[in-house]
Amino acid sequence: MNYAFIAIMAVVIMTCVGIVFGFVLALADKKFAMEENPLIGEVKEALPQGQCGACGFAGCAKYAEAVVLDPDVPPNLCVPGKAEVAAVVAKLTGKVAEATEPKYAHIKCRGGNGIAKMAFEYKGVHDCAAAKLVQQGPKTCKFGCLGFGNCVRACPFNAMSMGPNGLPVVDRKMCTGCGKCANTCPNHVIELLPMSAKVSVSCSSKDFGAVAMKNCKALCIGCGSCMRNCSLKEEEGVKVVDHLAIVNQDVCHHCTNATCLTKCPTGAIGEMLKGVFKKEENVG
């Protein structure tokens, strides 16, 4: 039996079958292919191509398709593009782009090196999610920033870097407020604040009082001083939930006398100046 001849024939037959199937698929694709609306391509080109998903769709191409074909999809959903891109998309699609306020990533933790105490030395994978699997992370505070830079690596616009104190730093000029960093953080220490925010709490701890103070020197201890001294307390401008102060930005936006800032014993609640936490420079 000539095994070489059989092998050659098998290859020839498989090649012919492949060519036939390829030809059939090519014909089918040509026959059933749907022509793409050229406007979709124009809208896609106008988008920043960050593929961040902040618009609620799986990437820029999907949003471009939706905003062109669906009359109910507004033209201002591209968070990184802000008003400029919204105006272009609105013009291309013939829709009206309502004004939206830009948002920026804010780190709700000041427990950097020498501020938050360490429970043990972690020598595993340099990854926040991996570190959290080991006793909820190496810091005694189990709510703060783990410091391994998942958010930095996730940012599609290079708007974040790791600071010398082991905490991420946000470049407000580069930050688009897409929220990808916030979605990546396993401890949820990143929030998106409107540029008009006047005060914010830079802490995520839900520990209370003495326990909290043992873990970190810069956290919120849930004492409620800010809440009791809020000039808009009847509207709940600040309230304490699970031993953590929470600022209602919709209410706080109207505040003209931020008395809450003067009463915080740890400085966890502070003034925001053009998107920057004023007390950040004094910690870490």
PDB file of C-alpha atoms in Angstrom:
ATOM      1  CA  MET A   1       0.000   0.000   0.000  1.00  0.00           C
ATOM      2  CA  ASN A   2       1.402   3.369  -1.034  1.00  0.00           C
ATOM      3  CA  TYR A   3       0.919   5.442   2.092  1.00  0.00           C
ATOM      4  CA  ALA A   4       2.601   8.472   0.540  1.00  0.00           C
ATOM      5  CA  PHE A   5       0.086   8.497  -2.338  1.00  0.00           C
ATOM      6  CA  ILE A   6      -2.823   8.184   0.115  1.00  0.00           C
ATOM      7  CA  ALA A   7      -1.481  11.083   2.185  1.00  0.00           C
ATOM      8  CA  ILE A   8      -1.074  13.293  -0.892  1.00  0.00           C
ATOM      9  CA  MET A   9      -4.610  12.481  -2.071  1.00  0.00           C
ATOM     10  CA  ALA A  10      -5.999  13.298   1.377  1.00  0.00           C
ATOM     11  CA  VAL A  11      -4.290  16.696   1.303  1.00  0.00           C
ATOM     12  CA  VAL A  12      -5.570  17.383  -2.210  1.00  0.00           C
ATOM     13  CA  ILE A  13      -9.120  16.399  -1.282  1.00  0.00           C
ATOM     14  CA  MET A  14      -9.097  18.548   1.896  1.00  0.00           C
ATOM     15  CA  THR A  15      -7.714  21.489  -0.074  1.00  0.00           C
ATOM     16  CA  CYS A  16     -10.439  21.168  -2.684  1.00  0.00           C
ATOM     17  CA  VAL A  17     -13.121  20.925   0.011  1.00  0.00           C
ATOM     18  CA  GLY A  18     -11.709  24.035   1.686  1.00  0.00           C
ATOM     19  CA  ILE A  19     -11.738  25.974  -1.580  1.00  0.00           C
ATOM     20  CA  VAL A  20     -15.337  24.946  -2.305  1.00  0.00           C
ATOM     21  CA  PHE A  21     -16.528  25.893   1.191  1.00  0.00           C
ATOM     22  CA  GLY A  22     -14.621  29.176   1.007  1.00  0.00           C
ATOM     23  CA  PHE A  23     -16.270  29.992  -2.311  1.00  0.00           C
ATOM     24  CA  VAL A  24     -19.715  29.142  -0.913  1.00  0.00           C
ATOM     25  CA  LEU A  25     -19.166  31.287   2.191  1.00  0.00           C
ATOM     26  CA  ALA A  26     -17.932  34.190   0.066  1.00  0.00           C
ATOM     27  CA  LEU A  27     -21.069  34.034  -2.070  1.00  0.00           C
ATOM     28  CA  ALA A  28     -23.285  33.816   1.005  1.00  0.00           C
ATOM     29  CA  ASP A  29     -21.550  36.765   2.619  1.00  0.00           C
ATOM     30  CA  LYS A  30     -21.957  38.835  -0.525  1.00  0.00           C
ATOM     31  CA  LYS A  31     -25.616  37.890  -0.896  1.00  0.00           C
ATOM     32  CA  PHE A  32     -26.714  38.384   2.704  1.00  0.00           C
ATOM     33  CA  ALA A  33     -24.363  41.184   3.754  1.00  0.00           C
ATOM     34  CA  MET A  34     -26.103  44.329   4.949  1.00  0.00           C
ATOM     35  CA  GLU A  35     -24.687  47.605   3.778  1.00  0.00           C
ATOM     36  CA  GLU A  36     -23.594  49.748   6.721  1.00  0.00           C
ATOM     37  CA  ASN A  37     -25.037  53.193   6.978  1.00  0.00           C
ATOM     38  CA  PRO A  38     -22.098  55.489   6.078  1.00  0.00           C
ATOM     39  CA  LEU A  39     -23.228  57.854   8.837  1.00  0.00           C
ATOM     40  CA  ILE A  40     -22.243  55.217  11.409  1.00  0.00           C
ATOM     41  CA  GLY A  41     -18.654  55.428  10.211  1.00  0.00           C
ATOM     42  CA  GLU A  42     -18.685  59.221  10.419  1.00  0.00           C
ATOM     43  CA  VAL A  43     -19.964  59.153  13.990  1.00  0.00           C
ATOM     44  CA  LYS A  44     -17.444  56.497  14.944  1.00  0.00           C
ATOM     45  CA  GLU A  45     -14.608  58.630  13.590  1.00  0.00           C
ATOM     46  CA  ALA A  46     -15.805  61.542  15.718  1.00  0.00           C
ATOM     47  CA  LEU A  47     -15.567  59.495  18.925  1.00  0.00           C
ATOM     48  CA  PRO A  48     -12.306  59.405  20.970  1.00  0.00           C
ATOM     49  CA  GLN A  49     -11.908  55.613  20.533  1.00  0.00           C
ATOM     50  CA  GLY A  50     -11.201  55.002  24.216  1.00  0.00           C
ATOM     51  CA  GLN A  51     -13.459  51.914  24.203  1.00  0.00           C
ATOM     52  CA  CYS A  52     -14.220  52.738  27.843  1.00  0.00           C
ATOM     53  CA  GLY A  53     -17.897  51.745  27.777  1.00  0.00           C
ATOM     54  CA  ALA A  54     -18.980  54.818  29.742  1.00  0.00           C
ATOM     55  CA  CYS A  55     -21.729  55.376  27.173  1.00  0.00           C
ATOM     56  CA  GLY A  56     -23.331  52.081  28.179  1.00  0.00           C
ATOM     57  CA  PHE A  57     -22.413  50.325  24.937  1.00  0.00           C
ATOM     58  CA  ALA A  58     -19.647  47.839  24.184  1.00  0.00           C
ATOM     59  CA  GLY A  59     -17.226  50.273  22.606  1.00  0.00           C
ATOM     60  CA  CYS A  60     -17.335  53.245  20.263  1.00  0.00           C
ATOM     61  CA  ALA A  61     -18.534  51.285  17.221  1.00  0.00           C
ATOM     62  CA  LYS A  62     -21.603  49.967  19.044  1.00  0.00           C
ATOM     63  CA  TYR A  63     -22.480  53.421  20.358  1.00  0.00           C
ATOM     64  CA  ALA A  64     -22.056  54.927  16.885  1.00  0.00           C
ATOM     65  CA  GLU A  65     -24.416  52.317  15.472  1.00  0.00           C
ATOM     66  CA  ALA A  66     -26.978  52.854  18.228  1.00  0.00           C
ATOM     67  CA  VAL A  67     -26.984  56.643  18.121  1.00  0.00           C
ATOM     68  CA  VAL A  68     -27.465  56.615  14.341  1.00  0.00           C
ATOM     69  CA  LEU A  69     -30.122  53.899  14.118  1.00  0.00           C
ATOM     70  CA  ASP A  70     -32.054  54.374  17.369  1.00  0.00           C
ATOM     71  CA  PRO A  71     -33.879  57.709  17.735  1.00  0.00           C
ATOM     72  CA  ASP A  72     -34.036  57.246  21.510  1.00  0.00           C
ATOM     73  CA  VAL A  73     -30.252  57.115  21.994  1.00  0.00           C
ATOM     74  CA  PRO A  74     -28.996  60.639  22.817  1.00  0.00           C
ATOM     75  CA  PRO A  75     -25.861  62.110  21.202  1.00  0.00           C
ATOM     76  CA  ASN A  76     -24.215  63.132  24.481  1.00  0.00           C
ATOM     77  CA  LEU A  77     -23.437  59.715  25.983  1.00  0.00           C
ATOM     78  CA  CYS A  78     -19.737  59.809  25.115  1.00  0.00           C
ATOM     79  CA  VAL A  79     -18.372  60.884  28.495  1.00  0.00           C
ATOM     80  CA  PRO A  80     -14.718  61.256  27.407  1.00  0.00           C
ATOM     81  CA  GLY A  81     -15.712  63.343  24.392  1.00  0.00           C
ATOM     82  CA  LYS A  82     -17.637  65.799  26.562  1.00  0.00           C
ATOM     83  CA  ALA A  83     -19.542  68.699  24.990  1.00  0.00           C
ATOM     84  CA  GLU A  84     -17.303  68.966  21.921  1.00  0.00           C
ATOM     85  CA  VAL A  85     -17.945  65.411  20.707  1.00  0.00           C
ATOM     86  CA  ALA A  86     -21.609  65.590  21.718  1.00  0.00           C
ATOM     87  CA  ALA A  87     -22.039  68.625  19.483  1.00  0.00           C
ATOM     88  CA  VAL A  88     -20.461  66.834  16.521  1.00  0.00           C
ATOM     89  CA  VAL A  89     -22.559  63.684  17.023  1.00  0.00           C
ATOM     90  CA  ALA A  90     -25.698  65.791  17.414  1.00  0.00           C
ATOM     91  CA  LYS A  91     -24.967  67.619  14.158  1.00  0.00           C
ATOM     92  CA  LEU A  92     -24.324  64.375  12.284  1.00  0.00           C
ATOM     93  CA  THR A  93     -27.452  62.664  13.576  1.00  0.00           C
ATOM     94  CA  GLY A  94     -29.768  65.656  13.635  1.00  0.00           C
ATOM     95  CA  LYS A  95     -30.386  65.280  17.366  1.00  0.00           C
ATOM     96  CA  VAL A  96     -30.174  67.725  20.256  1.00  0.00           C
ATOM     97  CA  ALA A  97     -27.299  67.329  22.714  1.00  0.00           C
ATOM     98  CA  GLU A  98     -28.328  68.420  26.196  1.00  0.00           C
ATOM     99  CA  ALA A  99     -25.580  69.948  28.318  1.00  0.00           C
ATOM    100  CA  THR A 100     -23.933  67.618  30.832  1.00  0.00           C
ATOM    101  CA  GLU A 101     -21.398  68.531  33.489  1.00  0.00           C
ATOM    102  CA  PRO A 102     -17.937  66.920  33.177  1.00  0.00           C
ATOM    103  CA  LYS A 103     -16.914  64.522  35.919  1.00  0.00           C
ATOM    104  CA  TYR A 104     -13.529  63.546  37.217  1.00  0.00           C
ATOM    105  CA  ALA A 105     -12.148  60.599  39.136  1.00  0.00           C
ATOM    106  CA  HIS A 106     -11.563  61.249  42.829  1.00  0.00           C
ATOM    107  CA  ILE A 107      -9.656  58.857  45.110  1.00  0.00           C
ATOM    108  CA  LYS A 108     -11.623  58.225  48.304  1.00  0.00           C
ATOM    109  CA  CYS A 109      -8.567  57.245  50.313  1.00  0.00           C
ATOM    110  CA  ARG A 110      -5.625  59.073  51.876  1.00  0.00           C
ATOM    111  CA  GLY A 111      -4.116  56.009  53.519  1.00  0.00           C
ATOM    112  CA  GLY A 112      -0.785  56.078  51.737  1.00  0.00           C
ATOM    113  CA  ASN A 113       2.619  54.909  52.923  1.00  0.00           C
ATOM    114  CA  GLY A 114       3.129  55.693  56.596  1.00  0.00           C
ATOM    115  CA  ILE A 115      -0.508  56.737  57.035  1.00  0.00           C
ATOM    116  CA  ALA A 116      -2.370  53.418  56.820  1.00  0.00           C
ATOM    117  CA  LYS A 117      -0.932  50.626  58.939  1.00  0.00           C
ATOM    118  CA  MET A 118       0.135  47.346  57.378  1.00  0.00           C
ATOM    119  CA  ALA A 119      -1.153  44.012  58.674  1.00  0.00           C
ATOM    120  CA  PHE A 120       1.464  41.963  56.798  1.00  0.00           C
ATOM    121  CA  GLU A 121       3.917  42.152  53.918  1.00  0.00           C
ATOM    122  CA  TYR A 122       2.367  41.062  50.671  1.00  0.00           C
ATOM    123  CA  LYS A 123       4.713  39.399  48.167  1.00  0.00           C
ATOM    124  CA  GLY A 124       2.200  38.083  45.667  1.00  0.00           C
ATOM    125  CA  VAL A 125       1.106  39.255  42.223  1.00  0.00           C
ATOM    126  CA  HIS A 126       1.284  43.044  41.864  1.00  0.00           C
ATOM    127  CA  ASP A 127      -2.465  43.313  41.377  1.00  0.00           C
ATOM    128  CA  CYS A 128      -5.177  44.795  43.594  1.00  0.00           C
ATOM    129  CA  ALA A 129      -7.701  42.014  42.966  1.00  0.00           C
ATOM    130  CA  ALA A 130      -5.093  39.331  43.683  1.00  0.00           C
ATOM    131  CA  ALA A 131      -3.925  41.068  46.871  1.00  0.00           C
ATOM    132  CA  LYS A 132      -7.501  41.380  48.107  1.00  0.00           C
ATOM    133  CA  LEU A 133      -7.831  37.582  47.998  1.00  0.00           C
ATOM    134  CA  VAL A 134      -5.223  37.353  50.757  1.00  0.00           C
ATOM    135  CA  GLN A 135      -7.006  38.385  53.976  1.00  0.00           C
ATOM    136  CA  GLN A 136      -8.679  41.311  52.145  1.00  0.00           C
ATOM    137  CA  GLY A 137      -5.324  42.927  51.476  1.00  0.00           C
ATOM    138  CA  PRO A 138      -2.124  43.779  53.392  1.00  0.00           C
ATOM    139  CA  LYS A 139      -3.413  46.940  55.083  1.00  0.00           C
ATOM    140  CA  THR A 140      -5.214  46.823  58.414  1.00  0.00           C
ATOM    141  CA  CYS A 141      -7.911  49.027  56.872  1.00  0.00           C
ATOM    142  CA  LYS A 142      -9.778  46.694  54.555  1.00  0.00           C
ATOM    143  CA  PHE A 143     -11.672  49.475  52.791  1.00  0.00           C
ATOM    144  CA  GLY A 144      -8.872  51.644  51.439  1.00  0.00           C
ATOM    145  CA  CYS A 145      -6.696  51.727  48.348  1.00  0.00           C
ATOM    146  CA  LEU A 146      -4.613  48.572  47.945  1.00  0.00           C
ATOM    147  CA  GLY A 147      -2.000  50.490  45.996  1.00  0.00           C
ATOM    148  CA  PHE A 148      -1.120  48.057  43.200  1.00  0.00           C
ATOM    149  CA  GLY A 149      -2.278  50.270  40.334  1.00  0.00           C
ATOM    150  CA  ASN A 150      -5.112  48.367  38.667  1.00  0.00           C
ATOM    151  CA  CYS A 151      -6.857  51.688  38.088  1.00  0.00           C
ATOM    152  CA  VAL A 152      -3.757  53.185  36.491  1.00  0.00           C
ATOM    153  CA  ARG A 153      -3.430  50.293  34.067  1.00  0.00           C
ATOM    154  CA  ALA A 154      -7.146  50.411  33.260  1.00  0.00           C
ATOM    155  CA  CYS A 155      -7.238  54.116  32.362  1.00  0.00           C
ATOM    156  CA  PRO A 156      -7.499  54.368  28.550  1.00  0.00           C
ATOM    157  CA  PHE A 157      -6.448  58.034  28.552  1.00  0.00           C
ATOM    158  CA  ASN A 158      -3.235  57.891  30.649  1.00  0.00           C
ATOM    159  CA  ALA A 159      -4.837  60.186  33.212  1.00  0.00           C
ATOM    160  CA  MET A 160      -3.623  58.259  36.264  1.00  0.00           C
ATOM    161  CA  SER A 161      -0.267  57.398  37.798  1.00  0.00           C
ATOM    162  CA  MET A 162       0.951  55.965  41.087  1.00  0.00           C
ATOM    163  CA  GLY A 163       2.220  58.629  43.471  1.00  0.00           C
ATOM    164  CA  PRO A 164       5.261  58.317  45.747  1.00  0.00           C
ATOM    165  CA  ASN A 165       2.955  57.650  48.703  1.00  0.00           C
ATOM    166  CA  GLY A 166       1.564  54.485  47.093  1.00  0.00           C
ATOM    167  CA  LEU A 167      -1.771  56.005  46.081  1.00  0.00           C
ATOM    168  CA  PRO A 168      -3.021  56.752  42.560  1.00  0.00           C
ATOM    169  CA  VAL A 169      -2.858  60.335  41.344  1.00  0.00           C
ATOM    170  CA  VAL A 170      -5.399  61.700  38.879  1.00  0.00           C
ATOM    171  CA  ASP A 171      -4.372  64.191  36.215  1.00  0.00           C
ATOM    172  CA  ARG A 172      -7.522  66.305  36.041  1.00  0.00           C
ATOM    173  CA  LYS A 173      -6.527  67.765  32.679  1.00  0.00           C
ATOM    174  CA  MET A 174      -6.340  64.297  31.149  1.00  0.00           C
ATOM    175  CA  CYS A 175      -9.194  62.642  33.058  1.00  0.00           C
ATOM    176  CA  THR A 176     -12.379  62.318  31.025  1.00  0.00           C
ATOM    177  CA  GLY A 177     -14.574  60.865  33.768  1.00  0.00           C
ATOM    178  CA  CYS A 178     -15.200  57.662  31.823  1.00  0.00           C
ATOM    179  CA  GLY A 179     -15.306  55.637  35.058  1.00  0.00           C
ATOM    180  CA  LYS A 180     -13.209  52.714  33.882  1.00  0.00           C
ATOM    181  CA  CYS A 181     -10.831  53.136  36.824  1.00  0.00           C
ATOM    182  CA  ALA A 182     -13.744  53.124  39.267  1.00  0.00           C
ATOM    183  CA  ASN A 183     -15.125  49.920  37.765  1.00  0.00           C
ATOM    184  CA  THR A 184     -11.717  48.265  38.038  1.00  0.00           C
ATOM    185  CA  CYS A 185     -11.039  49.075  41.706  1.00  0.00           C
ATOM    186  CA  PRO A 186     -11.940  46.035  43.883  1.00  0.00           C
ATOM    187  CA  ASN A 187     -12.386  48.217  46.975  1.00  0.00           C
ATOM    188  CA  HIS A 188     -14.474  50.873  45.181  1.00  0.00           C
ATOM    189  CA  VAL A 189     -12.351  53.768  46.427  1.00  0.00           C
ATOM    190  CA  ILE A 190     -12.785  55.826  43.252  1.00  0.00           C
ATOM    191  CA  GLU A 191     -15.817  58.027  42.690  1.00  0.00           C
ATOM    192  CA  LEU A 192     -16.735  60.343  39.846  1.00  0.00           C
ATOM    193  CA  LEU A 193     -17.322  63.884  41.027  1.00  0.00           C
ATOM    194  CA  PRO A 194     -18.824  66.757  39.040  1.00  0.00           C
ATOM    195  CA  MET A 195     -16.410  69.601  38.459  1.00  0.00           C
ATOM    196  CA  SER A 196     -18.665  71.835  40.542  1.00  0.00           C
ATOM    197  CA  ALA A 197     -18.219  69.681  43.665  1.00  0.00           C
ATOM    198  CA  LYS A 198     -17.346  71.865  46.634  1.00  0.00           C
ATOM    199  CA  VAL A 199     -16.532  69.245  49.258  1.00  0.00           C
ATOM    200  CA  SER A 200     -15.867  65.538  49.264  1.00  0.00           C
ATOM    201  CA  VAL A 201     -14.973  62.754  51.655  1.00  0.00           C
ATOM    202  CA  SER A 202     -11.617  61.160  50.847  1.00  0.00           C
ATOM    203  CA  CYS A 203     -12.225  57.936  52.713  1.00  0.00           C
ATOM    204  CA  SER A 204     -14.043  54.639  52.189  1.00  0.00           C
ATOM    205  CA  SER A 205     -13.676  53.077  55.643  1.00  0.00           C
ATOM    206  CA  LYS A 206     -16.728  51.708  57.411  1.00  0.00           C
ATOM    207  CA  ASP A 207     -14.876  51.049  60.659  1.00  0.00           C
ATOM    208  CA  PHE A 208     -15.884  53.205  63.615  1.00  0.00           C
ATOM    209  CA  GLY A 209     -14.072  55.337  66.154  1.00  0.00           C
ATOM    210  CA  ALA A 210     -11.080  53.816  67.926  1.00  0.00           C
ATOM    211  CA  VAL A 211     -10.957  50.816  65.588  1.00  0.00           C
ATOM    212  CA  ALA A 212     -10.742  53.100  62.585  1.00  0.00           C
ATOM    213  CA  MET A 213      -8.041  55.290  64.145  1.00  0.00           C
ATOM    214  CA  LYS A 214      -5.866  52.238  64.785  1.00  0.00           C
ATOM    215  CA  ASN A 215      -5.952  51.388  61.099  1.00  0.00           C
ATOM    216  CA  CYS A 216      -5.262  54.777  59.546  1.00  0.00           C
ATOM    217  CA  LYS A 217      -4.492  58.328  60.664  1.00  0.00           C
ATOM    218  CA  ALA A 218      -6.432  60.032  57.873  1.00  0.00           C
ATOM    219  CA  LEU A 219      -9.791  58.313  57.699  1.00  0.00           C
ATOM    220  CA  CYS A 220     -13.371  59.187  58.529  1.00  0.00           C
ATOM    221  CA  ILE A 221     -14.290  57.879  61.988  1.00  0.00           C
ATOM    222  CA  GLY A 222     -18.035  58.291  61.514  1.00  0.00           C
ATOM    223  CA  CYS A 223     -18.355  60.785  64.372  1.00  0.00           C
ATOM    224  CA  GLY A 224     -21.059  62.763  62.586  1.00  0.00           C
ATOM    225  CA  SER A 225     -19.579  66.207  63.310  1.00  0.00           C
ATOM    226  CA  CYS A 226     -19.831  67.155  59.644  1.00  0.00           C
ATOM    227  CA  MET A 227     -23.455  66.063  59.507  1.00  0.00           C
ATOM    228  CA  ARG A 228     -24.425  67.977  62.655  1.00  0.00           C
ATOM    229  CA  ASN A 229     -22.655  71.109  61.460  1.00  0.00           C
ATOM    230  CA  CYS A 230     -23.821  70.989  57.842  1.00  0.00           C
ATOM    231  CA  SER A 231     -25.378  74.322  56.909  1.00  0.00           C
ATOM    232  CA  LEU A 232     -27.851  72.356  54.761  1.00  0.00           C
ATOM    233  CA  LYS A 233     -28.507  69.548  57.234  1.00  0.00           C
ATOM    234  CA  GLU A 234     -32.275  69.804  56.804  1.00  0.00           C
ATOM    235  CA  GLU A 235     -31.707  68.801  53.188  1.00  0.00           C
ATOM    236  CA  GLU A 236     -29.162  66.137  54.237  1.00  0.00           C
ATOM    237  CA  GLY A 237     -26.205  67.756  52.531  1.00  0.00           C
ATOM    238  CA  VAL A 238     -24.004  65.370  54.529  1.00  0.00           C
ATOM    239  CA  LYS A 239     -25.072  62.189  56.243  1.00  0.00           C
ATOM    240  CA  VAL A 240     -23.334  59.250  57.891  1.00  0.00           C
ATOM    241  CA  VAL A 241     -24.018  55.780  56.511  1.00  0.00           C
ATOM    242  CA  ASP A 242     -22.257  52.726  57.970  1.00  0.00           C
ATOM    243  CA  HIS A 243     -19.886  54.976  59.959  1.00  0.00           C
ATOM    244  CA  LEU A 244     -18.841  56.861  56.821  1.00  0.00           C
ATOM    245  CA  ALA A 245     -19.745  60.438  55.900  1.00  0.00           C
ATOM    246  CA  ILE A 246     -21.444  60.769  52.523  1.00  0.00           C
ATOM    247  CA  VAL A 247     -21.791  64.101  50.683  1.00  0.00           C
ATOM    248  CA  ASN A 248     -24.931  64.691  48.631  1.00  0.00           C
ATOM    249  CA  GLN A 249     -23.420  66.639  45.753  1.00  0.00           C
ATOM    250  CA  ASP A 250     -26.817  67.712  44.432  1.00  0.00           C
ATOM    251  CA  VAL A 251     -27.535  69.473  47.722  1.00  0.00           C
ATOM    252  CA  CYS A 252     -23.988  70.559  48.533  1.00  0.00           C
ATOM    253  CA  HIS A 253     -23.776  72.323  45.185  1.00  0.00           C
ATOM    254  CA  HIS A 254     -26.027  75.072  46.603  1.00  0.00           C
ATOM    255  CA  CYS A 255     -24.042  75.517  49.820  1.00  0.00           C
ATOM    256  CA  THR A 256     -22.532  78.955  50.455  1.00  0.00           C
ATOM    257  CA  ASN A 257     -21.051  78.236  53.891  1.00  0.00           C
ATOM    258  CA  ALA A 258     -19.309  74.870  54.167  1.00  0.00           C
ATOM    259  CA  THR A 259     -19.198  74.705  57.960  1.00  0.00           C
ATOM    260  CA  CYS A 260     -18.751  70.941  57.820  1.00  0.00           C
ATOM    261  CA  LEU A 261     -15.108  71.444  56.786  1.00  0.00           C
ATOM    262  CA  THR A 262     -14.110  73.072  60.047  1.00  0.00           C
ATOM    263  CA  LYS A 263     -15.497  70.329  62.272  1.00  0.00           C
ATOM    264  CA  CYS A 264     -13.905  67.155  60.879  1.00  0.00           C
ATOM    265  CA  PRO A 265     -11.308  65.933  63.444  1.00  0.00           C
ATOM    266  CA  THR A 266      -9.294  63.933  60.887  1.00  0.00           C
ATOM    267  CA  GLY A 267      -9.578  66.087  57.767  1.00  0.00           C
ATOM    268  CA  ALA A 268     -11.303  63.293  55.851  1.00  0.00           C
ATOM    269  CA  ILE A 269     -13.836  65.749  54.498  1.00  0.00           C
ATOM    270  CA  GLY A 270     -12.255  68.583  52.587  1.00  0.00           C
ATOM    271  CA  GLU A 271     -12.736  71.360  50.096  1.00  0.00           C
ATOM    272  CA  MET A 272     -12.549  70.641  46.382  1.00  0.00           C
ATOM    273  CA  LEU A 273     -10.796  73.329  44.366  1.00  0.00           C
ATOM    274  CA  LYS A 274     -11.398  72.849  40.637  1.00  0.00           C
ATOM    275  CA  GLY A 275     -11.593  69.114  41.089  1.00  0.00           C
ATOM    276  CA  VAL A 276      -8.639  68.840  43.507  1.00  0.00           C
ATOM    277  CA  PHE A 277      -9.009  67.796  47.147  1.00  0.00           C
ATOM    278  CA  LYS A 278      -7.342  70.713  48.963  1.00  0.00           C
ATOM    279  CA  LYS A 279      -5.942  68.564  51.784  1.00  0.00           C
ATOM    280  CA  GLU A 280      -4.354  65.940  49.530  1.00  0.00           C
ATOM    281  CA  GLU A 281      -1.012  67.741  49.559  1.00  0.00           C
ATOM    282  CA  ASN A 282      -0.797  67.416  53.345  1.00  0.00           C
ATOM    283  CA  VAL A 283      -1.198  63.654  53.543  1.00  0.00           C
ATOM    284  CA  GLY A 284       1.141  60.821  52.599  1.00  0.00           C
TER     285      GLY A 284
END
